[in-house]
Coordinates of N, CA and C in Angstrom, one line a residue:
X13 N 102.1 98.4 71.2 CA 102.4 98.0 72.6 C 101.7 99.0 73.5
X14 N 101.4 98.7 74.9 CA 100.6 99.3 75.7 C 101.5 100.4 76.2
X15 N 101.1 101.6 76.4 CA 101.9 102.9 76.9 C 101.4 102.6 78.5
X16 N 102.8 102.6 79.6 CA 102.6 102.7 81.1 C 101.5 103.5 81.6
X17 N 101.2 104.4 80.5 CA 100.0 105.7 81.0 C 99.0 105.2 80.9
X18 N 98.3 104.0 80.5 CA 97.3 103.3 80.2 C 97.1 102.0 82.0
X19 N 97.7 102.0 82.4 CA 98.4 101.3 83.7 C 97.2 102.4 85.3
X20 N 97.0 103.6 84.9 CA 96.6 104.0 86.2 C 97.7 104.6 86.7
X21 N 98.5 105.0 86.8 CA 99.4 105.5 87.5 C 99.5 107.1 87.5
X22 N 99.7 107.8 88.5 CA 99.5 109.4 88.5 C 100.8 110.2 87.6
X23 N 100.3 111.2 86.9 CA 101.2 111.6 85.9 C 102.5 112.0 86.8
X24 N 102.7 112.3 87.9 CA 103.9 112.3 88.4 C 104.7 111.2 87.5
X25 N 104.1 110.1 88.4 CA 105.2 108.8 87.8 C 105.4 108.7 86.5
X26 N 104.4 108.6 85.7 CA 104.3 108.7 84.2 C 105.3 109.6 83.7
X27 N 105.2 110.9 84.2 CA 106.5 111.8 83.5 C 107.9 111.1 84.1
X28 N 108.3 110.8 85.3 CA 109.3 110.3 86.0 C 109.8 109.5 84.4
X29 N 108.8 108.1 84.4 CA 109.2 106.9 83.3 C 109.6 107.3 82.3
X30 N 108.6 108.2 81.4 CA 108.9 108.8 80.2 C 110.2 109.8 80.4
X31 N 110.6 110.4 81.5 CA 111.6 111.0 81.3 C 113.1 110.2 81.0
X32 N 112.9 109.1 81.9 CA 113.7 108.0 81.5 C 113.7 106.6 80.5
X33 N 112.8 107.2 79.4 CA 112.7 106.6 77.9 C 111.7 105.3 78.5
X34 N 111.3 105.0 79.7 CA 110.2 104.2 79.6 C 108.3 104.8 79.7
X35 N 108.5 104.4 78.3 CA 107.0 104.7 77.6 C 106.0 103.7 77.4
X36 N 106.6 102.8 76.9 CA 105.6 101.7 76.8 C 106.7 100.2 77.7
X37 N 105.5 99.0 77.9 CA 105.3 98.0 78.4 C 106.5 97.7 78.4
X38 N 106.9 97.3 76.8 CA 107.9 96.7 76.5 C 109.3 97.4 76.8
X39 N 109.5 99.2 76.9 CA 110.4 99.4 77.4 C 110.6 99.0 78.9
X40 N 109.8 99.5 79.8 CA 109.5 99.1 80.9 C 110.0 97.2 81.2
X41 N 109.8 96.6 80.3 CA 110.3 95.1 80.9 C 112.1 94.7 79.9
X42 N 112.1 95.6 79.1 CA 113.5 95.6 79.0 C 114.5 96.2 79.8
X43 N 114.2 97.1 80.2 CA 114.5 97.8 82.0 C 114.6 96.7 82.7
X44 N 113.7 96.2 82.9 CA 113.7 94.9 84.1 C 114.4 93.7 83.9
X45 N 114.4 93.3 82.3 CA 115.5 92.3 81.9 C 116.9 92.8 82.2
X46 N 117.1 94.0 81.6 CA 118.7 94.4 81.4 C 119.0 94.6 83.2
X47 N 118.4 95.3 84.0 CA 118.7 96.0 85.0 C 118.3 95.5 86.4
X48 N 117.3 94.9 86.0 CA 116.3 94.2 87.2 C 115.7 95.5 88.1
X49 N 115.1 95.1 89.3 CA 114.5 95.5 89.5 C 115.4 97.3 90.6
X50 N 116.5 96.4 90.6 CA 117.3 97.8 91.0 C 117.3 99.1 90.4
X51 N 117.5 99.1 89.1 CA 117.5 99.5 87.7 C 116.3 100.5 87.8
X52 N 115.2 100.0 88.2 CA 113.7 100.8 88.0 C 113.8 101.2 89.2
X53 N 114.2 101.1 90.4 CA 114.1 101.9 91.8 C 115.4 103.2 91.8
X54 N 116.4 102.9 91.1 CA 117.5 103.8 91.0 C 116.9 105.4 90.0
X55 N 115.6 105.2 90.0 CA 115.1 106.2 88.9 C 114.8 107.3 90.1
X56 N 115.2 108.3 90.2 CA 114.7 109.2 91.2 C 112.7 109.3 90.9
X57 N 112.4 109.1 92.2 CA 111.1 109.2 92.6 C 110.2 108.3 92.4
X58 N 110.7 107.0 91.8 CA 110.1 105.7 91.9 C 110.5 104.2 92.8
X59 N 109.8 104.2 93.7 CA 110.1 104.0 94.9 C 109.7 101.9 94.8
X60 N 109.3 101.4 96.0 CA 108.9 100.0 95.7 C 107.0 100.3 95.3
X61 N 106.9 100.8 96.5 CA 105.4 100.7 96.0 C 104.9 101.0 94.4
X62 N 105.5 101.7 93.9 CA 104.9 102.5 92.7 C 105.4 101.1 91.6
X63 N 106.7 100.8 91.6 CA 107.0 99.4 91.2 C 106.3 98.2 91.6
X64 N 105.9 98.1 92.1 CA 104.7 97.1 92.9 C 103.8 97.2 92.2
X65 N 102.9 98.8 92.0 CA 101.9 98.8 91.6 C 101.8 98.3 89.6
X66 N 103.3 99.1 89.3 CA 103.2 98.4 88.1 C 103.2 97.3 87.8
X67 N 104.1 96.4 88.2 CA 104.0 94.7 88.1 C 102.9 94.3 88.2
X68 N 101.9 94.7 89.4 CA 100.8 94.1 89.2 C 99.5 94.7 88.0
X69 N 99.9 95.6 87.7 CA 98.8 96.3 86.5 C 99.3 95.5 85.3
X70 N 100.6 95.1 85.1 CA 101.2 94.3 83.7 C 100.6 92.7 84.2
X71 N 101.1 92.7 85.3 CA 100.5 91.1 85.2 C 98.9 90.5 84.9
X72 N 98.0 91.8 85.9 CA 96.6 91.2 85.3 C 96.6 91.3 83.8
X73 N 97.3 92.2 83.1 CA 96.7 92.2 81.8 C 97.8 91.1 81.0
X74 N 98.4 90.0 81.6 CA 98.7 88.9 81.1 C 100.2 89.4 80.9
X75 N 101.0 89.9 81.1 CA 102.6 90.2 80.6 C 103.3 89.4 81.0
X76 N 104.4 88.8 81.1 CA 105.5 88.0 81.8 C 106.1 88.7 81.7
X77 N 106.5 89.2 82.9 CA 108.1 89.9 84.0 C 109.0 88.9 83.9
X78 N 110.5 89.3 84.0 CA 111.2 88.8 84.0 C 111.5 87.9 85.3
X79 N 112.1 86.4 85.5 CA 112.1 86.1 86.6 C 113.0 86.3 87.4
X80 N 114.3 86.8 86.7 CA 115.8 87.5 87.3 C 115.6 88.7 88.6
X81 N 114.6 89.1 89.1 CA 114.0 90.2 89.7 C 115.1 90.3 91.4

């Protein structure tokens, strides 16, 4: 599975995710299944844009996000 650090994203955020056990893709969209998108913004320091920017880095590389958002 693809690690979020592979995504472009500045190691800030990267440590933020991995501090809260999202490491790879698939944790990151089981977050989004179980919790939606509130879920990932309730993380201290990860805001919409930064969530923005991940959705769209998963999406070009073909992922389906959950539609519950």
């Amino acid at each position: 599975d693809l690690a979020l650090s592979e995504l472009g994203l500045s190691k800030r955020f990267i440590n933020i995710l991995t501090e809260n056990d999202l490491v790879t893709v698939a944790d990151f969209i089981s977050k989004l299944e179980e919790s939606g998108e509130e879920g990932i913004l309730e993380l201290r320091g990860i805001g919409r844009k930064v969530l923005g920017d991940i959705k769209r880095g998963l999406k070009t590389r073909g992922y389906q996000l959950p539609a519950n958002e």
